[in-house]
Short mmCIF file of C-alpha atoms in Angstrom, two decimals:
data_model
loop_
_atom_site.label_atom_id
_atom_site.label_comp_id
_atom_site.label_asym_id
_atom_site.label_seq_id
_atom_site.Cartn_x
_atom_site.Cartn_y
_atom_site.Cartn_z
CA ALA A 29 28.68 -0.89 -4.55
CA PRO A 30 25.60 -3.13 -4.16
CA PHE A 31 24.05 -2.92 -0.74
CA PHE A 32 24.90 -6.51 0.19
CA MET A 33 28.60 -5.74 -0.32
CA LEU A 34 28.70 -2.73 2.02
CA PRO A 35 30.58 -3.14 5.34
CA LEU A 36 28.42 -3.44 8.46
CA SER A 37 29.02 -1.09 11.36
CA ALA A 38 29.04 -1.87 15.06
CA ASN A 39 25.97 0.36 15.45
CA PHE A 40 24.09 -1.84 13.02
CA PHE A 41 24.80 -4.99 15.00
CA HIS A 42 23.76 -3.14 18.14
CA TRP A 43 20.49 -2.28 16.38
CA ILE A 44 19.95 -5.93 15.44
CA TYR A 45 20.63 -7.08 18.97
CA LYS A 46 18.32 -4.52 20.55
CA ASN A 47 15.47 -5.29 18.16
CA GLY A 48 15.70 -9.06 18.19
CA ILE A 49 15.95 -9.75 14.47
CA SER A 50 19.07 -11.86 14.30
CA ASN A 51 17.01 -15.01 15.04
CA GLY A 52 19.75 -17.53 14.60
CA GLY A 53 20.80 -16.32 11.15
CA LEU A 54 17.36 -16.27 9.52
CA TYR A 55 18.22 -13.00 7.80
CA LYS A 56 20.89 -13.13 5.10
CA ARG A 57 21.00 -9.33 4.79
CA PRO A 58 20.52 -6.27 7.01
CA PHE A 59 16.89 -5.58 7.89
CA ASN A 60 16.70 -1.97 8.97
CA GLU A 61 13.37 -0.23 9.55
CA HIS A 62 12.55 3.15 11.08
CA PHE A 63 9.49 4.09 13.16
CA GLU A 64 10.75 7.03 15.15
CA GLN A 65 8.41 8.44 17.76
CA ALA A 66 7.51 12.12 17.53
CA PRO A 67 8.12 14.47 20.48
CA MET A 68 5.29 14.67 23.00
CA TYR A 69 4.35 18.23 22.07
CA VAL A 70 3.64 17.11 18.48
CA ALA A 71 1.11 14.53 19.69
CA VAL A 72 -0.50 17.11 22.00
CA PHE A 73 -0.91 19.69 19.24
CA THR A 74 -2.12 17.02 16.80
CA TYR A 75 -4.97 15.94 19.06
CA LEU A 76 -5.66 19.55 19.96
CA GLY A 77 -5.99 20.35 16.25
CA PHE A 78 -8.51 17.56 15.74
CA GLY A 79 -10.33 18.69 18.88
CA VAL A 80 -10.64 22.27 17.66
CA GLY A 81 -11.78 21.08 14.23
CA THR A 82 -14.41 18.84 15.80
CA LEU A 83 -15.65 21.65 18.06
CA PHE A 84 -16.11 24.03 15.14
CA GLY A 85 -17.73 21.20 13.19
CA TYR A 86 -20.46 20.86 15.78
CA LEU A 87 -20.88 24.63 15.78
CA ARG A 88 -21.33 24.65 12.01
CA ASP A 89 -23.79 21.76 12.18
CA PHE A 90 -25.79 23.79 14.69
CA MET A 91 -25.77 26.77 12.33
CA ARG A 92 -26.88 24.58 9.41
CA ALA A 93 -29.71 23.13 11.47
CA TRP A 94 -31.03 26.65 12.18
CA GLY A 95 -30.55 27.88 8.63
CA LEU A 96 -27.67 30.19 9.49
CA GLU A 97 -25.36 28.38 7.07
CA LYS A 98 -26.18 26.74 3.77
CA CYS A 99 -26.01 22.95 3.82
CA HIS A 100 -24.42 21.56 0.65
CA LEU A 101 -24.84 17.88 1.50
CA ALA A 102 -27.81 15.71 0.59
CA THR A 103 -30.57 15.86 3.22
CA GLU A 104 -33.77 13.97 3.93
CA ARG A 105 -36.96 15.19 2.25
CA GLU A 106 -39.55 16.70 4.57
CA GLU A 107 -42.12 14.05 3.55
CA GLN A 108 -39.76 11.32 4.77
CA LYS A 109 -38.82 12.81 8.13
CA ASP A 110 -40.50 9.91 9.98
CA PHE A 111 -38.70 7.24 7.91
CA VAL A 112 -35.52 5.51 9.02
CA PRO A 113 -32.78 8.05 8.18
CA LEU A 114 -31.01 7.36 4.89
CA TYR A 115 -28.17 9.77 5.72
CA GLN A 116 -26.66 9.44 9.17
CA ASP A 117 -25.46 12.91 10.12
CA PHE A 118 -22.96 11.72 12.69
CA GLU A 119 -21.38 9.23 10.29
CA ASN A 120 -20.85 12.00 7.77
CA PHE A 121 -19.56 14.46 10.37
CA TYR A 122 -15.90 13.94 9.51
CA THR A 123 -16.52 14.28 5.77
CA ARG A 124 -18.68 17.36 6.22
CA ASN A 125 -16.52 19.35 8.59
CA LEU A 126 -12.92 18.11 8.42
CA TYR A 127 -12.29 16.36 5.11
CA MET A 128 -14.12 19.09 3.17
CA ARG A 129 -11.59 21.69 4.33
CA ILE A 130 -8.76 19.93 2.49
CA ARG A 131 -10.71 18.09 -0.20
CA ASP A 132 -8.89 20.00 -2.96
CA ASN A 133 -5.80 17.86 -2.31
CA TRP A 134 -7.43 14.66 -3.59
CA ASN A 135 -8.96 13.44 -6.84
CA ARG A 136 -6.99 15.90 -8.92
CA PRO A 137 -7.62 15.13 -12.62
CA ILE A 138 -4.51 14.09 -14.55
CA CYS A 139 -4.43 14.59 -18.32
CA SER A 140 -1.26 12.73 -19.33
CA VAL A 141 0.58 9.45 -18.76
CA PRO A 142 1.48 9.11 -15.03
CA GLY A 143 5.21 8.90 -15.66
CA PRO A 144 7.92 10.69 -13.67
CA GLN A 145 6.16 13.91 -14.68
CA PHE A 146 2.53 14.52 -15.59
CA ASP A 147 0.08 17.27 -16.49
CA LEU A 148 -2.78 18.36 -14.21
CA MET A 149 -6.04 20.06 -15.12
CA GLU A 150 -6.28 23.19 -13.00
CA ARG A 151 -9.45 23.55 -10.96
CA VAL A 152 -10.67 26.11 -8.44
CA THR A 153 -13.49 26.28 -5.92
CA ASP A 154 -15.85 29.13 -5.13
CA ASP A 155 -17.60 27.48 -2.17
CA PHE A 156 -14.79 26.15 0.03
CA ASN A 157 -14.26 22.79 -1.71
CA TRP A 158 -17.90 21.72 -1.98
CA THR A 159 -17.74 22.00 -5.77
CA PHE A 160 -14.95 22.63 -8.30
CA ARG A 161 -14.79 24.25 -11.72
CA PHE A 162 -12.08 23.85 -14.32
CA THR A 163 -10.23 26.93 -15.51
CA GLY A 164 -9.24 25.40 -18.85
CA ARG A 165 -5.57 25.73 -17.93
CA CYS A 166 -3.19 22.77 -17.73
CA ILE A 167 -0.38 22.63 -15.16
CA LYS A 168 2.51 21.15 -17.13
CA ASP A 169 5.42 18.90 -16.08
CA VAL A 170 4.46 18.31 -12.45
CA ILE A 171 6.97 15.93 -10.82
CA ASN A 172 5.02 12.80 -9.96
CA MET A 173 5.84 11.52 -6.46
CA GLY A 174 2.56 9.69 -5.90
CA SER A 175 2.04 7.04 -8.59
CA TYR A 176 3.10 3.40 -8.11
CA ASN A 177 5.19 3.55 -11.28
CA TYR A 178 8.10 1.79 -9.59
CA LEU A 179 9.96 0.60 -12.69
CA GLY A 180 8.83 3.38 -15.01
CA PHE A 181 6.79 1.19 -17.38
CA ALA A 182 3.92 3.71 -17.41
CA GLU A 183 5.16 5.31 -20.60
CA THR A 184 4.03 6.36 -24.06
CA ASP A 185 7.13 5.63 -26.13
CA ALA A 186 5.89 4.36 -29.49
CA ASN A 187 8.81 1.97 -29.99
CA ALA A 188 8.36 0.41 -26.54
CA LEU A 189 4.62 -0.01 -27.04
CA LYS A 190 4.77 -1.36 -30.60
CA THR A 191 3.84 -4.91 -29.59
CA VAL A 192 0.95 -3.57 -27.48
CA ALA A 193 -0.34 -1.60 -30.46
CA ASP A 194 -0.09 -4.69 -32.66
CA VAL A 195 -2.10 -6.76 -30.16
CA LEU A 196 -4.70 -3.99 -29.92
CA GLN A 197 -5.05 -4.03 -33.70
CA ARG A 198 -5.38 -7.82 -33.82
CA TYR A 199 -7.51 -8.60 -30.76
CA GLY A 200 -9.36 -5.35 -30.06
CA THR A 201 -9.93 -3.79 -26.65
CA GLY A 202 -11.96 -6.41 -24.80
CA VAL A 203 -12.73 -10.12 -24.56
CA CYS A 204 -16.38 -9.80 -23.48
CA SER A 205 -16.44 -13.16 -21.71
CA THR A 206 -15.09 -15.01 -18.67
CA ARG A 207 -12.10 -17.35 -18.62
CA GLN A 208 -14.36 -20.39 -18.24
CA GLU A 209 -16.44 -19.51 -21.30
CA MET A 210 -15.12 -17.74 -24.41
CA GLY A 211 -12.58 -15.49 -22.72
CA ASN A 212 -9.50 -17.71 -22.56
CA ILE A 213 -7.11 -16.53 -25.29
CA ASP A 214 -3.54 -17.42 -26.19
CA LYS A 215 -2.21 -14.18 -24.67
CA HIS A 216 -3.53 -15.22 -21.24
CA VAL A 217 -1.79 -18.59 -21.51
CA GLU A 218 1.45 -16.93 -22.62
CA LEU A 219 1.27 -14.48 -19.72
CA GLU A 220 0.57 -17.17 -17.13
CA ASN A 221 3.50 -19.28 -18.31
CA LEU A 222 5.74 -16.21 -18.18
CA VAL A 223 4.61 -15.29 -14.65
CA ALA A 224 5.27 -18.85 -13.43
CA ARG A 225 8.74 -18.73 -15.00
CA PHE A 226 9.42 -15.27 -13.52
CA LEU A 227 8.47 -16.42 -10.02
CA ASP A 228 10.08 -19.88 -10.39
CA VAL A 229 6.89 -21.74 -9.47
CA GLU A 230 4.89 -24.50 -11.15
CA ALA A 231 1.90 -22.49 -12.36
CA ALA A 232 0.13 -19.13 -12.24
CA MET A 233 -3.27 -17.67 -13.03
CA VAL A 234 -3.97 -14.05 -13.98
CA PHE A 235 -7.02 -11.92 -13.25
CA GLY A 236 -8.30 -8.68 -14.72
CA MET A 237 -8.42 -6.72 -11.45
CA GLY A 238 -5.82 -6.58 -8.68
CA PHE A 239 -8.28 -5.85 -5.87
CA ALA A 240 -10.52 -8.75 -6.93
CA THR A 241 -7.51 -11.10 -7.04
CA ASN A 242 -7.54 -10.98 -3.25
CA SER A 243 -11.19 -10.39 -2.46
CA MET A 244 -12.54 -13.04 -4.85
CA ASN A 245 -9.95 -15.80 -4.36
CA ILE A 246 -9.46 -15.94 -0.59
CA PRO A 247 -13.10 -17.16 -0.21
CA ALA A 248 -12.25 -20.01 -2.59
CA LEU A 249 -9.31 -21.10 -0.42
CA VAL A 250 -10.84 -20.97 3.07
CA GLY A 251 -14.33 -21.06 4.55
CA LYS A 252 -16.30 -21.95 7.63
CA GLY A 253 -14.21 -23.97 10.09
CA CYS A 254 -10.98 -22.31 8.91
CA LEU A 255 -8.91 -19.70 10.72
CA ILE A 256 -7.33 -16.62 9.12
CA LEU A 257 -4.51 -14.83 10.93
CA SER A 258 -4.23 -11.37 9.40
CA ASP A 259 -1.68 -8.59 9.95
CA GLU A 260 -3.41 -5.55 11.43
CA LEU A 261 -2.18 -3.32 8.55
CA ASN A 262 -3.27 -5.56 5.68
CA HIS A 263 -4.85 -3.94 2.63
CA THR A 264 -8.63 -3.64 2.35
CA SER A 265 -8.73 -6.23 -0.44
CA LEU A 266 -7.27 -8.83 1.93
CA VAL A 267 -9.64 -7.79 4.71
CA LEU A 268 -12.66 -8.01 2.39
CA GLY A 269 -11.61 -11.39 1.04
CA ALA A 270 -11.18 -12.70 4.58
CA ARG A 271 -14.62 -11.46 5.62
CA LEU A 272 -16.33 -12.86 2.52
CA SER A 273 -14.80 -16.29 3.15
CA GLY A 274 -16.82 -16.91 6.31
CA ALA A 275 -13.70 -18.08 8.12
CA THR A 276 -12.86 -16.97 11.66
CA ILE A 277 -10.49 -13.98 11.57
CA ARG A 278 -7.95 -13.05 14.20
CA VAL A 279 -5.60 -10.12 13.87
CA PHE A 280 -1.98 -9.97 14.99
CA LYS A 281 0.14 -6.90 15.63
CA HIS A 282 1.96 -5.55 12.60
CA ASN A 283 5.08 -7.60 11.85
CA ASN A 284 5.06 -8.86 15.45
CA MET A 285 6.19 -12.48 15.54
CA GLN A 286 5.39 -12.91 19.23
CA SER A 287 1.80 -11.83 18.59
CA LEU A 288 1.49 -14.17 15.60
CA GLU A 289 3.01 -17.13 17.45
CA LYS A 290 0.66 -16.64 20.40
CA LEU A 291 -2.34 -16.80 18.06
CA LEU A 292 -0.94 -19.88 16.32
CA ARG A 293 -0.23 -21.61 19.61
CA ASP A 294 -3.69 -20.82 20.97
CA ALA A 295 -5.31 -21.98 17.73
CA ILE A 296 -3.54 -25.34 17.90
CA ALA A 297 -4.17 -25.79 21.62
CA HIS A 298 -7.83 -24.74 21.81
CA GLY A 299 -9.19 -25.35 18.31
CA GLN A 300 -12.51 -23.90 17.22
CA PRO A 301 -14.73 -22.00 19.68
CA ARG A 302 -17.32 -24.07 21.56
CA SER A 303 -16.61 -27.41 19.83
CA HIS A 304 -12.80 -27.24 20.27
CA ARG A 305 -12.41 -29.23 17.08
CA ALA A 306 -9.19 -28.71 15.16
CA TRP A 307 -9.28 -25.97 12.53
CA LYS A 308 -9.65 -27.27 8.97
CA LYS A 309 -6.99 -24.80 7.80
CA ILE A 310 -4.97 -21.99 9.32
CA LEU A 311 -4.06 -19.30 6.76
CA ILE A 312 -1.63 -16.46 7.51
CA LEU A 313 -2.28 -13.31 5.43
CA VAL A 314 0.58 -10.83 5.00
CA GLU A 315 1.85 -8.27 2.48
CA GLY A 316 5.33 -7.93 0.98
CA ILE A 317 5.51 -4.15 1.36
CA TYR A 318 2.87 -2.37 3.43
CA SER A 319 1.72 0.58 1.37
CA MET A 320 1.04 3.01 4.23
CA GLU A 321 4.01 2.20 6.47
CA GLY A 322 6.70 1.40 3.89
CA SER A 323 7.67 -1.62 5.98
CA ILE A 324 8.67 -5.02 4.60
CA VAL A 325 7.23 -8.28 5.90
CA ARG A 326 9.47 -10.35 8.20
CA LEU A 327 9.18 -13.27 5.82
CA PRO A 328 11.94 -15.56 7.19
CA GLU A 329 10.39 -15.54 10.66
CA ILE A 330 6.85 -16.00 9.35
CA VAL A 331 7.92 -18.96 7.21
CA THR A 332 9.60 -20.50 10.26
CA LEU A 333 6.39 -20.13 12.30
CA LYS A 334 4.26 -21.40 9.43
CA LYS A 335 6.33 -24.58 9.19
CA LYS A 336 6.45 -25.04 12.95
CA TYR A 337 2.66 -24.88 13.36
CA LYS A 338 1.72 -26.44 9.97
CA ALA A 339 -0.15 -23.37 8.73
CA TYR A 340 -0.54 -21.99 5.21
CA LEU A 341 0.94 -18.68 4.05
CA TYR A 342 -0.70 -16.21 1.64
CA LEU A 343 1.71 -13.46 0.54
CA ASP A 344 0.40 -10.33 -1.21
CA GLU A 345 3.25 -8.85 -3.27
CA ALA A 346 1.25 -6.02 -4.86
CA HIS A 347 3.85 -3.39 -3.94
CA SER A 348 6.94 -5.60 -3.71
CA ILE A 349 6.94 -7.58 -6.97
CA GLY A 350 9.31 -5.80 -9.34
CA ALA A 351 10.23 -3.27 -6.66
CA VAL A 352 12.59 -5.24 -4.40
CA GLY A 353 15.03 -8.09 -4.84
CA PRO A 354 18.25 -8.11 -6.92
CA THR A 355 16.29 -8.91 -10.09
CA GLY A 356 12.88 -7.54 -9.05
CA ARG A 357 11.28 -10.82 -8.02
CA GLY A 358 9.85 -9.49 -4.77
CA VAL A 359 10.40 -10.18 -1.09
CA VAL A 360 11.00 -13.91 -1.60
CA GLU A 361 14.08 -13.09 -3.64
CA TYR A 362 14.89 -10.12 -1.38
CA PHE A 363 15.36 -12.51 1.55
CA GLY A 364 16.98 -15.21 -0.59
CA MET A 365 14.20 -17.71 0.11
CA ASP A 366 12.64 -20.58 -1.81
CA PRO A 367 9.31 -19.69 -3.51
CA ASP A 368 8.01 -23.09 -2.41
CA ASP A 369 8.10 -21.81 1.18
CA VAL A 370 5.09 -19.62 0.36
CA ASP A 371 1.88 -21.53 -0.34
CA VAL A 372 0.04 -18.76 -2.20
CA LEU A 373 1.98 -16.06 -4.04
CA MET A 374 -0.21 -13.14 -5.04
CA GLY A 375 0.75 -9.93 -6.82
CA THR A 376 -0.58 -7.21 -9.08
CA PHE A 377 0.47 -5.77 -12.43
CA THR A 378 -0.80 -2.30 -11.58
CA LYS A 379 2.41 -1.02 -10.00
CA SER A 380 5.76 -2.19 -11.31
CA PHE A 381 4.44 -3.35 -14.70
CA GLY A 382 2.40 -0.28 -15.63
CA ALA A 383 -0.75 -2.25 -16.46
CA ALA A 384 -3.78 -3.72 -14.65
CA GLY A 385 -4.82 -6.98 -13.03
CA GLY A 386 -3.22 -9.49 -10.70
CA TYR A 387 -1.98 -13.06 -10.40
CA ILE A 388 -1.94 -16.00 -8.03
CA ALA A 389 0.94 -18.45 -8.34
CA GLY A 390 2.25 -21.55 -6.63
CA LYS A 391 1.76 -25.30 -6.95
CA LYS A 392 -0.09 -26.58 -10.01
CA GLU A 393 -2.74 -28.17 -7.77
CA LEU A 394 -3.49 -24.75 -6.26
CA VAL A 395 -3.85 -23.02 -9.63
CA ASP A 396 -5.98 -25.83 -11.10
CA PHE A 397 -8.26 -25.60 -8.07
CA LEU A 398 -8.70 -21.85 -8.54
CA ARG A 399 -9.45 -22.22 -12.25
CA THR A 400 -12.54 -24.15 -11.22
CA HIS A 401 -13.55 -22.52 -7.93
CA SER A 402 -12.43 -18.88 -8.18
CA HIS A 403 -15.31 -16.40 -8.30
CA SER A 404 -13.18 -14.15 -10.46
CA ALA A 405 -12.53 -16.89 -13.02
CA THR A 406 -16.19 -17.86 -13.11
CA TYR A 407 -17.92 -14.48 -13.20
CA ALA A 408 -15.41 -11.75 -14.09
CA THR A 409 -14.52 -10.66 -17.61
CA SER A 410 -11.06 -11.75 -18.74
CA MET A 411 -8.09 -9.42 -18.89
CA CYS A 412 -8.13 -7.45 -22.14
CA PRO A 413 -5.42 -8.50 -24.65
CA PRO A 414 -3.51 -5.16 -24.89
CA VAL A 415 -3.11 -5.10 -21.11
CA ALA A 416 -1.85 -8.70 -21.15
CA GLU A 417 0.67 -7.76 -23.84
CA GLN A 418 1.86 -4.75 -21.83
CA ILE A 419 2.56 -7.04 -18.86
CA ILE A 420 4.37 -9.54 -21.11
CA ARG A 421 6.46 -6.72 -22.60
CA ALA A 422 7.41 -5.31 -19.18
CA MET A 423 8.09 -8.70 -17.59
CA LYS A 424 10.27 -9.86 -20.48
CA CYS A 425 12.21 -6.63 -20.13
CA VAL A 426 12.79 -7.26 -16.40
CA MET A 427 13.81 -10.86 -17.10
CA GLY A 428 16.16 -9.82 -19.89
CA LEU A 429 14.25 -11.87 -22.48
CA ASP A 430 14.07 -8.85 -24.78
CA GLY A 431 17.80 -9.14 -25.37
CA THR A 432 18.70 -6.08 -23.29
CA THR A 433 19.71 -5.31 -19.71
CA GLN A 434 17.28 -2.40 -19.52
CA GLY A 435 14.97 -4.19 -17.07
CA LEU A 436 17.76 -4.98 -14.62
CA GLN A 437 18.99 -1.41 -14.94
CA ARG A 438 15.54 -0.19 -13.94
CA VAL A 439 15.51 -2.44 -10.87
CA CYS A 440 18.98 -1.21 -9.83
CA GLN A 441 18.02 2.42 -10.50
CA LEU A 442 14.91 2.08 -8.33
CA SER A 443 17.01 0.69 -5.47
CA GLU A 444 19.53 3.51 -5.84
CA ASN A 445 16.83 6.20 -5.99
CA THR A 446 15.05 4.73 -2.97
CA ARG A 447 18.14 4.71 -0.76
CA TYR A 448 19.21 8.18 -1.88
CA PHE A 449 15.77 9.71 -1.26
CA ARG A 450 15.34 8.08 2.14
CA GLN A 451 18.85 8.94 3.30
CA ARG A 452 18.47 12.61 2.37
CA LEU A 453 15.13 12.85 4.19
CA HIS A 454 16.69 11.36 7.33
CA GLU A 455 19.59 13.80 7.10
CA MET A 456 17.20 16.75 6.83
CA GLY A 457 15.50 15.77 10.08
CA PHE A 458 12.16 14.41 8.87
CA ILE A 459 10.52 11.42 10.53
CA VAL A 460 10.29 8.77 7.80
CA TYR A 461 8.69 5.37 8.33
CA GLY A 462 9.57 2.03 6.81
CA ASN A 463 12.40 -0.08 5.51
CA ASP A 464 15.51 1.40 3.90
CA ASP A 465 14.82 -0.65 0.73
CA SER A 466 11.13 0.21 0.41
CA PRO A 467 10.19 2.58 -2.45
CA VAL A 468 7.11 3.57 -0.45
CA VAL A 469 8.31 6.48 1.69
CA PRO A 470 5.88 7.86 4.31
CA LEU A 471 6.92 11.29 5.67
CA LEU A 472 5.06 12.11 8.88
CA LEU A 473 3.10 15.38 9.04
CA TYR A 474 1.01 14.64 12.17
CA MET A 475 -1.06 17.82 12.54
CA PRO A 476 -4.29 18.00 10.50
CA GLY A 477 -3.77 21.62 9.49
CA LYS A 478 -0.45 20.74 7.86
CA ILE A 479 -1.94 18.10 5.53
CA GLY A 480 -3.56 20.64 3.23
CA ALA A 481 -0.81 23.22 3.58
CA PHE A 482 1.85 20.69 2.63
CA ALA A 483 0.11 19.37 -0.51
CA ARG A 484 -0.90 22.83 -1.76
CA ARG A 485 2.57 24.33 -1.35
CA MET A 486 4.20 21.33 -3.00
CA LEU A 487 1.88 21.73 -6.00
CA ASP A 488 2.81 25.42 -6.12
CA LYS A 489 6.36 24.16 -6.65
CA ASN A 490 5.15 21.86 -9.45
CA ILE A 491 5.43 18.70 -7.35
CA GLY A 492 2.50 16.30 -7.03
CA VAL A 493 2.28 14.41 -3.74
CA VAL A 494 -0.19 12.14 -1.97
CA VAL A 495 -1.21 13.15 1.55
CA VAL A 496 -3.04 10.74 3.83
CA GLY A 497 -4.87 11.28 7.10
CA PHE A 498 -7.45 9.75 9.40
CA PRO A 499 -9.28 7.35 8.92
CA ALA A 500 -6.79 5.87 6.40
CA THR A 501 -4.07 6.26 9.06
CA PRO A 502 -4.14 6.43 12.87
CA ILE A 503 -5.55 9.78 13.94
CA GLY A 504 -2.18 11.00 15.22
CA GLU A 505 -0.07 9.89 12.25
CA SER A 506 -1.10 11.89 9.17
CA ARG A 507 1.53 11.68 6.49
CA ALA A 508 2.68 12.37 2.95
CA ARG A 509 3.39 9.18 1.02
CA PHE A 510 6.06 9.34 -1.66
CA CYS A 511 6.49 6.58 -4.24
CA VAL A 512 9.97 6.52 -5.74
CA SER A 513 10.36 5.41 -9.35
CA ALA A 514 13.24 4.18 -11.47
CA ALA A 515 12.14 6.82 -13.98
CA HIS A 516 12.98 9.65 -11.57
CA THR A 517 16.24 11.34 -12.45
CA ARG A 518 18.64 12.56 -9.78
CA GLU A 519 17.73 16.13 -10.80
CA MET A 520 14.03 15.44 -10.18
CA LEU A 521 14.73 13.93 -6.77
CA ASP A 522 16.99 16.85 -5.82
CA THR A 523 14.28 19.31 -6.88
CA VAL A 524 11.79 17.51 -4.64
CA LEU A 525 14.27 17.26 -1.76
CA ASN A 526 15.15 20.97 -1.95
CA ALA A 527 11.46 21.84 -1.90
CA LEU A 528 10.92 19.52 1.07
CA ASP A 529 13.87 21.05 2.92
CA GLU A 530 12.44 24.54 2.46
CA LEU A 531 8.87 23.48 3.27
CA GLY A 532 10.02 21.46 6.27
CA ASP A 533 11.46 24.62 7.79
CA PHE A 534 8.44 26.73 6.87
CA LEU A 535 5.84 24.30 8.27
CA HIS A 536 8.11 23.02 11.09
CA LEU A 537 7.96 19.40 9.95
CA LYS A 538 11.47 18.31 10.95
CA TYR A 539 10.52 16.49 14.12
CA SER A 540 13.25 13.85 14.11
CA ARG A 541 15.57 13.71 17.10
CA HIS A 542 17.54 10.86 15.47
CA SER A 543 16.64 8.64 18.39
CA ARG A 544 15.84 4.97 18.08
CA SER A 545 12.14 4.35 17.78
CA SER A 546 9.98 2.74 20.39
CA HIS A 547 8.08 1.03 17.55
CA PRO A 548 10.51 -1.85 16.85
CA GLU A 549 10.26 -2.93 20.47
CA LEU A 550 6.76 -4.08 19.57
CA TYR A 551 8.44 -6.94 17.71
CA ASN A 552 9.52 -8.35 21.09
CA GLU A 553 6.42 -7.38 23.03
CA THR A 554 5.00 -10.31 24.97
CA SER A 555 2.08 -8.73 26.80
CA PHE A 556 -0.75 -7.34 24.72
CA GLU A 557 -4.50 -7.49 24.23
CA LEU A 558 -5.78 -9.31 21.16
CA GLU A 559 -9.19 -9.01 19.55
CA ASP A 560 -10.99 -11.92 17.88
#
């Protein structure tokens, strides 16, 4: 049965009460997230592992300085020893001595479409990961648990891609101009109209790069004299866009409504620093699904605060558009809300739609303003026509405009796969972060030595995973990040789960005590330090 038809248990209502998310009926569906805290001994051994690695790192740096060990990194020339250093040794310490030990687990070259399975080019190292050489062998049919191929549109089926091939034949590979000059073609207009229809908004504008959709458009919306309130776990593209804007930035605790409301209240009461003039604009920056935590934004509460304090809301749906909601229309649909409640809807085509680029959608006045003032529209090359056609093909499929129900089936299959995968991991005893409906599934590894061991042993079992550690995560929360896809079959997921069960026992990764996390209590925290 669909999730919204399942009966609710007394334990669930107890969870809602304890975590303060009922909020007078703001939520029309269960909102269940997990952030279980690891046992104390895990934290102790995690920091001890980093401490030992750091100690040996300094020892190896000492040996390199005295010529007892070969230094593979770039160094200053002897003639320039009195110049300002170009390479800061301390800044590169982590890369040199910790990251290099497990470097083989990243940047693996793929030589096929990143579908539910892919092929890897085998490589080996003869100098402890400083350099790699290819063996000429290809590792076939590796189960792909790392790509953002949520709806399975990263595919090579000739029949599915026929329209893309036709557009490639007619338009070529590139536009070679910006949207404001000679780069505005009929495919862009068709795509923008389709995106606006898909999101049920007045207008939309598409861009050739997802990262630049944030970083190049936020500066066009806010500037000096404006205030940006940003979630502490926002993506780098949002952070960069906020910094480039010149606006004042203040950070609130992740998904913490008390923290956000305190900043809003202080901003209204005190205004700008020194002059105490009212802020020109207050813009709240949040994501739909947070790609490292697997958590979903508390949109109903944020919209309530936004309306109460007359702020603007910028919602980045890079990971949520296509991936959540009954028909794949993102967190706005997931919560049953009106798209007009969000001032700026942003998303990317790089995940659910198997393409590239991004969009900004909302009121027609907003989109018309960006067509004139966006740095991306003015200076960046337009989206290439075959990519635009791929997005049109995928979006029409999701909307059912291709005359089939295949798109809706993909959305339902993704939801089913996500819940099955997460539930099995919880049952096995792993600590898994995030929302039950999020296809981003972080499995906590904690200890630095287990990052490399986990990824290598999973590849030995023909499973490709993404492992993440400091500084991309807090130093004590290294993790493997799984991305579930509608293209994954139940057999694939069971193969991965069986491997995880075995590896979890071997590496002692099953830390869960099935206790309620201390993390959600942060949502009700009222005493905390905030940084400007």
